[in-house]
PDB file of C-alpha atoms in Angstrom:
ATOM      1  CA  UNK A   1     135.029  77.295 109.928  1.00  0.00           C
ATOM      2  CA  UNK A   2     132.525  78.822 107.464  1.00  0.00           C
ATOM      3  CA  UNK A   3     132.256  81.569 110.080  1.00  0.00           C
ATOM      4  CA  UNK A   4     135.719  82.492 109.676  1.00  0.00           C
ATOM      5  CA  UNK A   5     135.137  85.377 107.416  1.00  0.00           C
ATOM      6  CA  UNK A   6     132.443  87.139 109.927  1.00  0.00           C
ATOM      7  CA  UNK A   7     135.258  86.376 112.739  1.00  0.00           C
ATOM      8  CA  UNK A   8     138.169  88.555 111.063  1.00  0.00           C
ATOM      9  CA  UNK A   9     135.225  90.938 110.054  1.00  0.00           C
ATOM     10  CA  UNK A  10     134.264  91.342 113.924  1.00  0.00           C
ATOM     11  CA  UNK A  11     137.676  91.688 114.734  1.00  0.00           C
ATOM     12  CA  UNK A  12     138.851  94.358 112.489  1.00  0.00           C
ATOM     13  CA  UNK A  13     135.831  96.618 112.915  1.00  0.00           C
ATOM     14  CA  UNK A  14     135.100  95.970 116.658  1.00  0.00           C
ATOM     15  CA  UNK A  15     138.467  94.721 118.038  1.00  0.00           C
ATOM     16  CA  UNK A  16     140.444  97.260 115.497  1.00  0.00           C
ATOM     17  CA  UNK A  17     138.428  99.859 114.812  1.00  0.00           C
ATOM     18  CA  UNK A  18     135.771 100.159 117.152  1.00  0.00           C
ATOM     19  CA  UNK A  19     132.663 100.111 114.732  1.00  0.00           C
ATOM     20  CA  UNK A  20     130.875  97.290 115.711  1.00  0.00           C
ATOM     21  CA  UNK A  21     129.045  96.569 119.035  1.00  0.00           C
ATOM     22  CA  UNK A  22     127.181  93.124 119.655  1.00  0.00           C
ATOM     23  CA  UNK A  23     123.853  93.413 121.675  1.00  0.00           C
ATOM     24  CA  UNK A  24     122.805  91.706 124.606  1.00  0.00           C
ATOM     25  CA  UNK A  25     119.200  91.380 126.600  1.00  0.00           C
ATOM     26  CA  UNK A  26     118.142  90.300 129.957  1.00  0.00           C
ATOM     27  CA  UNK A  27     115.156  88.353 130.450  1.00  0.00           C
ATOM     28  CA  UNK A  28     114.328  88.242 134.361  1.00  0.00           C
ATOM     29  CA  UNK A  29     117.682  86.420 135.466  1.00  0.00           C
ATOM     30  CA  UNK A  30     119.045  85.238 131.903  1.00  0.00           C
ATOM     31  CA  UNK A  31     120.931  87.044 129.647  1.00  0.00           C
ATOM     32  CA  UNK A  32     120.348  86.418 125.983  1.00  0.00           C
ATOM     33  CA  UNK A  33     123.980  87.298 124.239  1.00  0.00           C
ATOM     34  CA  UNK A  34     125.907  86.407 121.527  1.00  0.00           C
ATOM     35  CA  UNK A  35     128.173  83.523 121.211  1.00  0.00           C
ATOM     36  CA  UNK A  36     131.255  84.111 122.922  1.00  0.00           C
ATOM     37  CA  UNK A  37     133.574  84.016 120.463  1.00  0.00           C
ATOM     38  CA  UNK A  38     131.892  86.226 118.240  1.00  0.00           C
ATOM     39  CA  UNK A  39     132.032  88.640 121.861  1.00  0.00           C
ATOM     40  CA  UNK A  40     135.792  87.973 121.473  1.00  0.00           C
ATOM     41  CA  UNK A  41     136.262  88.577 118.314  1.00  0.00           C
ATOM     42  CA  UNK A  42     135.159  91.672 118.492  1.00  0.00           C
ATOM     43  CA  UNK A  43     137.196  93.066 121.699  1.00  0.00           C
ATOM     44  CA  UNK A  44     134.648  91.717 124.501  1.00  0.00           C
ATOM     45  CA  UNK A  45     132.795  93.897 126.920  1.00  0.00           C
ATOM     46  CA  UNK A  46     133.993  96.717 125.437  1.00  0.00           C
ATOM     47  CA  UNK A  47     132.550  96.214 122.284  1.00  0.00           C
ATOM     48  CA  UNK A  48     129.113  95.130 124.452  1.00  0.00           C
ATOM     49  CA  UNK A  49     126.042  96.846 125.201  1.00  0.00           C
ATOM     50  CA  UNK A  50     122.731  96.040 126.487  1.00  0.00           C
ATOM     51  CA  UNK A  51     119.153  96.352 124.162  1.00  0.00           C
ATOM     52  CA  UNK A  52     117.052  96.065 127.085  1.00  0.00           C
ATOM     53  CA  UNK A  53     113.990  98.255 126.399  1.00  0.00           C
ATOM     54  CA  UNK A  54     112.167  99.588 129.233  1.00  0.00           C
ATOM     55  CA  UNK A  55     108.710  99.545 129.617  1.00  0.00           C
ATOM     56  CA  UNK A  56     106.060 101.539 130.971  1.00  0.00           C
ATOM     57  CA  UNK A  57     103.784 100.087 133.784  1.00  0.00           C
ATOM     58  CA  UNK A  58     101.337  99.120 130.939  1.00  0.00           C
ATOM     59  CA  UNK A  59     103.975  97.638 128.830  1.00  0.00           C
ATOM     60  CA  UNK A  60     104.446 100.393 126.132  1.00  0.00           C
ATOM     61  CA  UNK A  61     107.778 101.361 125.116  1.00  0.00           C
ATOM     62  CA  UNK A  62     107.537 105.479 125.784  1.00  0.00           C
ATOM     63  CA  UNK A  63     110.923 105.788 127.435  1.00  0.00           C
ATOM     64  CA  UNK A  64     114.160 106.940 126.005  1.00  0.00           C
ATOM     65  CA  UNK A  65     115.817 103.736 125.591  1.00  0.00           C
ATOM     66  CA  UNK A  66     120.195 103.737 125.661  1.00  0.00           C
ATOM     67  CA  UNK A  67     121.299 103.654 129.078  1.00  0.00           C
ATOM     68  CA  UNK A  68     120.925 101.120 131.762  1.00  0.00           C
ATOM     69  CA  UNK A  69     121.153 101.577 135.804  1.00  0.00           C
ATOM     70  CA  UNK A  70     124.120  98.654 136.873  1.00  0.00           C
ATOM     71  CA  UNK A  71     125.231  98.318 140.181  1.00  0.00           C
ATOM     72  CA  UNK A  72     129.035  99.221 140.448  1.00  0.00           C
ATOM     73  CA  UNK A  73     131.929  98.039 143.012  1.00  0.00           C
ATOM     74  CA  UNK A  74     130.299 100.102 146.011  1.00  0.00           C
ATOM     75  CA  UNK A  75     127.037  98.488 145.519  1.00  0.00           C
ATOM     76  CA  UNK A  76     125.330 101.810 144.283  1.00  0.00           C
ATOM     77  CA  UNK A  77     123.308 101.748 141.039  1.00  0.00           C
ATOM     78  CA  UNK A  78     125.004 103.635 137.723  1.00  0.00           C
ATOM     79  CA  UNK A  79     123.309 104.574 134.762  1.00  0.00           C
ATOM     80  CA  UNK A  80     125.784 103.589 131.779  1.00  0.00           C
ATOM     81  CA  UNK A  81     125.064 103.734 127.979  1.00  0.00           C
ATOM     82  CA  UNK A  82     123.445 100.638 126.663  1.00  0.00           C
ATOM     83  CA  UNK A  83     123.183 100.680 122.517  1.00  0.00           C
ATOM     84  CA  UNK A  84     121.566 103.515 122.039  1.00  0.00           C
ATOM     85  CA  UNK A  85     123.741 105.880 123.804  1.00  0.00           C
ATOM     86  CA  UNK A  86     126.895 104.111 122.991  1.00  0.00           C
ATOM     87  CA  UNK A  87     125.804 104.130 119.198  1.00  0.00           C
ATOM     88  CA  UNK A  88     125.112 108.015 119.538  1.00  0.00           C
ATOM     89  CA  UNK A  89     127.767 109.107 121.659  1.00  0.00           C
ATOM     90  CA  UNK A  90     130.236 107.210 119.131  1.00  0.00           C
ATOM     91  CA  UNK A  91     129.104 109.316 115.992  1.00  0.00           C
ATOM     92  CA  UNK A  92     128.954 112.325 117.828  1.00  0.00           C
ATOM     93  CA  UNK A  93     132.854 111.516 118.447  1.00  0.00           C
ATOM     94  CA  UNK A  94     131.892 111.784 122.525  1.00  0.00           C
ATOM     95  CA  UNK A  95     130.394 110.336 125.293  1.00  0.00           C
ATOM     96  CA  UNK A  96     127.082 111.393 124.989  1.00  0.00           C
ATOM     97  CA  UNK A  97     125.326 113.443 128.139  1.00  0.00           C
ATOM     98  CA  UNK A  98     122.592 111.598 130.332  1.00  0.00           C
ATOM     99  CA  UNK A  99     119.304 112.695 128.738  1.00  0.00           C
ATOM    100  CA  UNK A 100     116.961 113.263 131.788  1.00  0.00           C
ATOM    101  CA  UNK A 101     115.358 110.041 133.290  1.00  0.00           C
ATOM    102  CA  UNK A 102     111.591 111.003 131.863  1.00  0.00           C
ATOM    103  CA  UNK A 103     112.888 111.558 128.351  1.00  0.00           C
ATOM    104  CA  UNK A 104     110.643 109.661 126.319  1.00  0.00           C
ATOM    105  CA  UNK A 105     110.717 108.563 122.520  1.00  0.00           C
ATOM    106  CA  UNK A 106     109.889 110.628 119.666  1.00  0.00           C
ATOM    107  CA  UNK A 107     108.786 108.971 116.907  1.00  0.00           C
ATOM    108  CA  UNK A 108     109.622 110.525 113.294  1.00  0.00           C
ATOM    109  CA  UNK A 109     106.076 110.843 111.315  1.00  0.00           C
ATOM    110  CA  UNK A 110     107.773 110.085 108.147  1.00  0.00           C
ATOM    111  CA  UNK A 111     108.433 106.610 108.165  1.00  0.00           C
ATOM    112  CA  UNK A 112     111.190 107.335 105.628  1.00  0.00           C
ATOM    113  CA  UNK A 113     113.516 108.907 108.295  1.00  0.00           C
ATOM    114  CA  UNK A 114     114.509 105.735 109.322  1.00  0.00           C
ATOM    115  CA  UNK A 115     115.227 104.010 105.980  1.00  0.00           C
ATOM    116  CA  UNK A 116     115.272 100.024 106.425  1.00  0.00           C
ATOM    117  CA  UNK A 117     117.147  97.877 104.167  1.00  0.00           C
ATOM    118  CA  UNK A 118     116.520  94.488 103.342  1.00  0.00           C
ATOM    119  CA  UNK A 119     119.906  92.577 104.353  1.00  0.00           C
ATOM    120  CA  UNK A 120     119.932  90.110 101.394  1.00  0.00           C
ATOM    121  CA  UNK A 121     119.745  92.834  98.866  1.00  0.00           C
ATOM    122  CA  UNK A 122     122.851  94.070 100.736  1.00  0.00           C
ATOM    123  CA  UNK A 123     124.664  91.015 100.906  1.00  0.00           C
ATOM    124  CA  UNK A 124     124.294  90.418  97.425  1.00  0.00           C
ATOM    125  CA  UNK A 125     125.160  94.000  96.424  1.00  0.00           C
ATOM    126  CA  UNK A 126     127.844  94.478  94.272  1.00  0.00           C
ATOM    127  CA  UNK A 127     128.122  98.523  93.852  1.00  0.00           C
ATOM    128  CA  UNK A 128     130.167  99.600  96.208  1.00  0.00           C
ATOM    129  CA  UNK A 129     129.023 103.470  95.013  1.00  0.00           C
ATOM    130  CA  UNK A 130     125.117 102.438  96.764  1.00  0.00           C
ATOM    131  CA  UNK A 131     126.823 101.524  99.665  1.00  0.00           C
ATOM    132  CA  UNK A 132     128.761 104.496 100.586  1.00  0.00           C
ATOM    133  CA  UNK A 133     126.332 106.536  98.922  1.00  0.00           C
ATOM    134  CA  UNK A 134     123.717 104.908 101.237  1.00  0.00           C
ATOM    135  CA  UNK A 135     125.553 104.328 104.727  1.00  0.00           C
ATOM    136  CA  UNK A 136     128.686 106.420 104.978  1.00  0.00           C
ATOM    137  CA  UNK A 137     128.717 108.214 108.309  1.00  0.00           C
ATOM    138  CA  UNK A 138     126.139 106.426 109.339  1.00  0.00           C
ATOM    139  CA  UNK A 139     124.943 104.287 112.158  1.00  0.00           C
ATOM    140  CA  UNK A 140     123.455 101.178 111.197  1.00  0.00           C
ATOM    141  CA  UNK A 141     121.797  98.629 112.978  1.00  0.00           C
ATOM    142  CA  UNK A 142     121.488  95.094 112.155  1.00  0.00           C
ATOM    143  CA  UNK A 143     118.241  93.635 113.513  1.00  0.00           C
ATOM    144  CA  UNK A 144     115.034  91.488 112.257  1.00  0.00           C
ATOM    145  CA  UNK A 145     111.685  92.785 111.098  1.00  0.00           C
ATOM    146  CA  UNK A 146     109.579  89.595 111.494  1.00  0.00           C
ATOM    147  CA  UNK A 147     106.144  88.642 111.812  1.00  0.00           C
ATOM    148  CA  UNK A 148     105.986  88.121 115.688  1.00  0.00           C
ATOM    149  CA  UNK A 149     109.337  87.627 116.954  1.00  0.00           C
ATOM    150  CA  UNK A 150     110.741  90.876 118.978  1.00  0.00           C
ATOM    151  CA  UNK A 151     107.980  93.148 118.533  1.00  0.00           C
ATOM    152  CA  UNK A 152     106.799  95.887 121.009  1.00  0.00           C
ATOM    153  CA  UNK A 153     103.863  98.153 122.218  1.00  0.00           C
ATOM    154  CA  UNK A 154     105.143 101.688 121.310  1.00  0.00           C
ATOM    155  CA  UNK A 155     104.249 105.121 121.805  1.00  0.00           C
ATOM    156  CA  UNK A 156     103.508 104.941 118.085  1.00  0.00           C
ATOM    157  CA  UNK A 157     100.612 102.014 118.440  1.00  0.00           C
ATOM    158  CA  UNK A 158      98.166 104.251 117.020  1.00  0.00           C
ATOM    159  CA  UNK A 159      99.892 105.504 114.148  1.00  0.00           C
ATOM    160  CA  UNK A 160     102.531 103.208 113.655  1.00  0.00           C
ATOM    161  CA  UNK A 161     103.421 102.557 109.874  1.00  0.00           C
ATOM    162  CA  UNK A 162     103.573  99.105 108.037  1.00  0.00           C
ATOM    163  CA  UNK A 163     106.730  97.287 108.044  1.00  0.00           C
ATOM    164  CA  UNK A 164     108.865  99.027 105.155  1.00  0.00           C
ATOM    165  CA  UNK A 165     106.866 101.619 104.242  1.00  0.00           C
ATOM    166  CA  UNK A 166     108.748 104.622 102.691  1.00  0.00           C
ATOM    167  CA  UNK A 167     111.900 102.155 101.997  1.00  0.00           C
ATOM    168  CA  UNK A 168     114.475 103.411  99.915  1.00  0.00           C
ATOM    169  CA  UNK A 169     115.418 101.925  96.681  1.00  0.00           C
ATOM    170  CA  UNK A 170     117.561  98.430  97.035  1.00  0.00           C
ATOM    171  CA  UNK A 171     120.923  97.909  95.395  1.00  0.00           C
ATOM    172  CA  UNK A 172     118.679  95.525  92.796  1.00  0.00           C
ATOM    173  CA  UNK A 173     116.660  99.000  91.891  1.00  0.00           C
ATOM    174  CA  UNK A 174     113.404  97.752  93.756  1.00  0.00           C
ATOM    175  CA  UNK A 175     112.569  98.223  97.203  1.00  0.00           C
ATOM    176  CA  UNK A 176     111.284  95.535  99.994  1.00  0.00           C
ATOM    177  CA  UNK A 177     107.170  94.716  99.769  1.00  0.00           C
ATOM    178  CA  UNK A 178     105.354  96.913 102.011  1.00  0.00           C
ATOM    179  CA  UNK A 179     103.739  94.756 105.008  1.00  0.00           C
ATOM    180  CA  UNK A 180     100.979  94.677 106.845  1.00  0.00           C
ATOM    181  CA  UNK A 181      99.801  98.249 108.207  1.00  0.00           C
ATOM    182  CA  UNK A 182      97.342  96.891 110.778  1.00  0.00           C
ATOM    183  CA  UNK A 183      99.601  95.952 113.332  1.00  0.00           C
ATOM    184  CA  UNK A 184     100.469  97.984 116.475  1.00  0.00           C
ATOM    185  CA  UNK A 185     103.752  96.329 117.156  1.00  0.00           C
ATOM    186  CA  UNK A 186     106.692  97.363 116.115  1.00  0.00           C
ATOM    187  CA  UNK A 187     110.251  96.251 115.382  1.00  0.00           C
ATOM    188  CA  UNK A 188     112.587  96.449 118.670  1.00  0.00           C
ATOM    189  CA  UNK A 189     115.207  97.473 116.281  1.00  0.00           C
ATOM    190  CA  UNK A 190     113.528 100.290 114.971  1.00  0.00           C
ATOM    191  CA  UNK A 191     112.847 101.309 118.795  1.00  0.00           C
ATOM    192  CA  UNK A 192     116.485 101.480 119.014  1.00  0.00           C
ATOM    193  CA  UNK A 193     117.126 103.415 115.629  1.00  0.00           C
ATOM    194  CA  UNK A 194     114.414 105.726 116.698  1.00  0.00           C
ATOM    195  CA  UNK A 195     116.575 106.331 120.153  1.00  0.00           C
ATOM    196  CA  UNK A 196     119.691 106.817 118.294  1.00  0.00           C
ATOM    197  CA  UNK A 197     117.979 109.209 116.243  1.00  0.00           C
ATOM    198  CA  UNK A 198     116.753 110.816 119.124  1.00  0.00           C
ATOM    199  CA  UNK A 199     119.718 111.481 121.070  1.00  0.00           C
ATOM    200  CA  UNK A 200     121.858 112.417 118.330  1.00  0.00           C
ATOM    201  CA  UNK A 201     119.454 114.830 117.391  1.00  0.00           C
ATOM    202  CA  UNK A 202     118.424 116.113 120.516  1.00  0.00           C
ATOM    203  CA  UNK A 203     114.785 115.608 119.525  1.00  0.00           C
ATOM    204  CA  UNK A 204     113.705 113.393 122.229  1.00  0.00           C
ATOM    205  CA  UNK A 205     110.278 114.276 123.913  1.00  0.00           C
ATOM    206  CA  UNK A 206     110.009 115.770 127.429  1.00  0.00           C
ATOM    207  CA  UNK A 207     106.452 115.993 130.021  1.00  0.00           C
ATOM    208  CA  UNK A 208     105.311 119.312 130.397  1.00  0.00           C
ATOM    209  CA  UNK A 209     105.579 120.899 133.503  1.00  0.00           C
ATOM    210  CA  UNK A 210     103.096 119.926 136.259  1.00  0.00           C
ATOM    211  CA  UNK A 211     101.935 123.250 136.216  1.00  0.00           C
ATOM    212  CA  UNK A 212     101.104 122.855 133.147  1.00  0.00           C
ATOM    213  CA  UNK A 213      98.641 119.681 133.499  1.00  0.00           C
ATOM    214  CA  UNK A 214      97.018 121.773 136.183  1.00  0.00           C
ATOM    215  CA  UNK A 215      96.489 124.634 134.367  1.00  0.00           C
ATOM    216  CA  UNK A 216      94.835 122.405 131.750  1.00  0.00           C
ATOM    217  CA  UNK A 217      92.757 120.237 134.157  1.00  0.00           C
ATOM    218  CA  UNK A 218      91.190 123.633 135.756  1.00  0.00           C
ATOM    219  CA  UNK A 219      90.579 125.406 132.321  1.00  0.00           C
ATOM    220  CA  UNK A 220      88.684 121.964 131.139  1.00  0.00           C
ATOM    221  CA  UNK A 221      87.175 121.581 134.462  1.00  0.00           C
ATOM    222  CA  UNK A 222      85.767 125.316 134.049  1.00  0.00           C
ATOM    223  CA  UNK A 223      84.889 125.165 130.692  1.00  0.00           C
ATOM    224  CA  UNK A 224      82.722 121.976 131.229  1.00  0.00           C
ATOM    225  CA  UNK A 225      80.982 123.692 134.074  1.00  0.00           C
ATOM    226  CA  UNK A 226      79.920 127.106 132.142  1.00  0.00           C
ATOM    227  CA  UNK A 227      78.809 123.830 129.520  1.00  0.00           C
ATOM    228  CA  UNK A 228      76.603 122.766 132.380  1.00  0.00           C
ATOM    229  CA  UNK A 229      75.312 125.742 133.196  1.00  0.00           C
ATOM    230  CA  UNK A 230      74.946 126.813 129.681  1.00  0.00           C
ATOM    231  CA  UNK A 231      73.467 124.111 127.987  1.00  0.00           C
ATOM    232  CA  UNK A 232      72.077 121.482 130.963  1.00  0.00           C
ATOM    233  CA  UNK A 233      73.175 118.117 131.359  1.00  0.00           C
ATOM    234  CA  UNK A 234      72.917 116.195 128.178  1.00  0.00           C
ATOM    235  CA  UNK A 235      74.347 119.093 125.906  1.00  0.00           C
ATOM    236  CA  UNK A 236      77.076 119.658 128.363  1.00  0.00           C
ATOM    237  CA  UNK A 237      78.086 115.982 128.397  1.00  0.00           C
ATOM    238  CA  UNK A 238      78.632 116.319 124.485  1.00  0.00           C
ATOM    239  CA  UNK A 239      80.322 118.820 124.409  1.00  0.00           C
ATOM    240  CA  UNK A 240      83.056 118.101 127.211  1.00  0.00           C
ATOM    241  CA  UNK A 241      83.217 114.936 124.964  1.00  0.00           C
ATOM    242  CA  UNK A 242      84.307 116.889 122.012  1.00  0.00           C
ATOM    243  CA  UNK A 243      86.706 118.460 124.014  1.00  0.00           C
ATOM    244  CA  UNK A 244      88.541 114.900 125.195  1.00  0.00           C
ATOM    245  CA  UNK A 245      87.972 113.767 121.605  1.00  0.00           C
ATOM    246  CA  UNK A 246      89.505 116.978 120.172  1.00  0.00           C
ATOM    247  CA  UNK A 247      92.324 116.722 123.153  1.00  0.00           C
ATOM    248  CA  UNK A 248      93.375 113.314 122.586  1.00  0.00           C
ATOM    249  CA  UNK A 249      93.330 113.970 118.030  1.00  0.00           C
ATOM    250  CA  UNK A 250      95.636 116.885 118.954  1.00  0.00           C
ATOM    251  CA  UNK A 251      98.183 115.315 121.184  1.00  0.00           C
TER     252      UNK A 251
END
């Protein structure tokens, strides 16, 4: 019964309140969840949402995570809010509209826009002014930053910051040891928070329209044959490889 503190926790702010939601993930035909009574404790399904994360064909996380496609009574396949959009649409006080289907992630360059705590500094805190200072009105999420363990490909592989950088200040007055910055996977949890984020915000990233690529493909297509002509084969080459370098440092 040492969990019986956490149990009347879960029930007051899931069951009671409805500000806590447990997390669930399917792996091909499991599902990884939480132990059912701490799923009953705080209010069941209800209080229940999935953290699948989906994946591009190349298995980089690019898409909008926060709602999932389940199959209702009639057979057909619904798109309901997993964590991400039941975590937004709760602190926008509404059910949050479907985002379109190729919304994709947009990752904050500052890696102090999504501030990460170290739990033990919070479970050991003591001043209750950091804490509402700190989290009040906010969502939080509960999750692990570890070395391997739930870790993902992102759309921010290239650039993606070390584990705590820019963390704010702990309760104790010093902040989490900066990890690692040489790694290009990231936290699933911070996925999550960036999706949150995202849809709250309404700063979630969107593909141009397919006129658009074409225009681009015919201007570069153009530009590398004047090259040609221009400068002859070899010079050409170079410089329609400046252009892709210069293309891909810009986007």
């Amino acid at each position: 019964r040492f969990d019986l503190p956490l149990m009347k926790s879960l029930s007051q702010w899931g069951r009671g309140e409805r500000k806590v939601l447990l997390g669930d993930v399917s792996v091909g035909a499991d599902v990884i969840a939480p132990y059912r009574a701490f799923v009953l404790a705080v209010g069941g399904a209800a209080n229940l949402r999935s953290l699948n994360l989906p994946l591009d064909g190349d298995g980089v996380a690019r898409d909008l995570p926060g709602f999932v496609d389940v199959r209702g009574a009639d057979g057909r396949l619904l798109r309901v809010p997993g964590m991400a959009g039941e975590l937004a649409g709760r602190s926008l006080g509404h059910v949050i509209a479907l985002p379109p289907a190729d919304a994709a992630l947009n990752f904050p360059v500052d890696p102090a826009a999504i501030p990460v705590y170290s739990f033990a500094d919070l479970a050991a805190c003591a001043d209750a002014d950091y804490l509402v200072r700190n989290f009040k009105d906010k969502v939080v999420l509960f999750g692990a930053v570890l070395d391997i363990e739930d870790r993902k490909l992102a759309a921010n592989r290239f650039a993606a910051p070390a584990d705590f950088a820019g963390a704010p200040v702990g309760c104790d007055g010093k902040t989490p040891p900066v990890g690692r910055a040489d790694r290009s996977l990231y936290p699933g949890v911070l996925i999550h928070a960036v999706g949150v984020d995202n849809l709250i915000r309404g700063t979630y990233l969107l593909p141009s329209a397919p006129a658009t690529g074409v225009v681009l493909t015919l201007t570069l297509a153009l530009l590398t044959t004047l090259l040609a002509i221009r400068f002859g084969t070899w010079g050409s080459a170079a410089a329609t490889f400046g252009f892709a370098l210069a293309w891909i440092a810009l986007t």
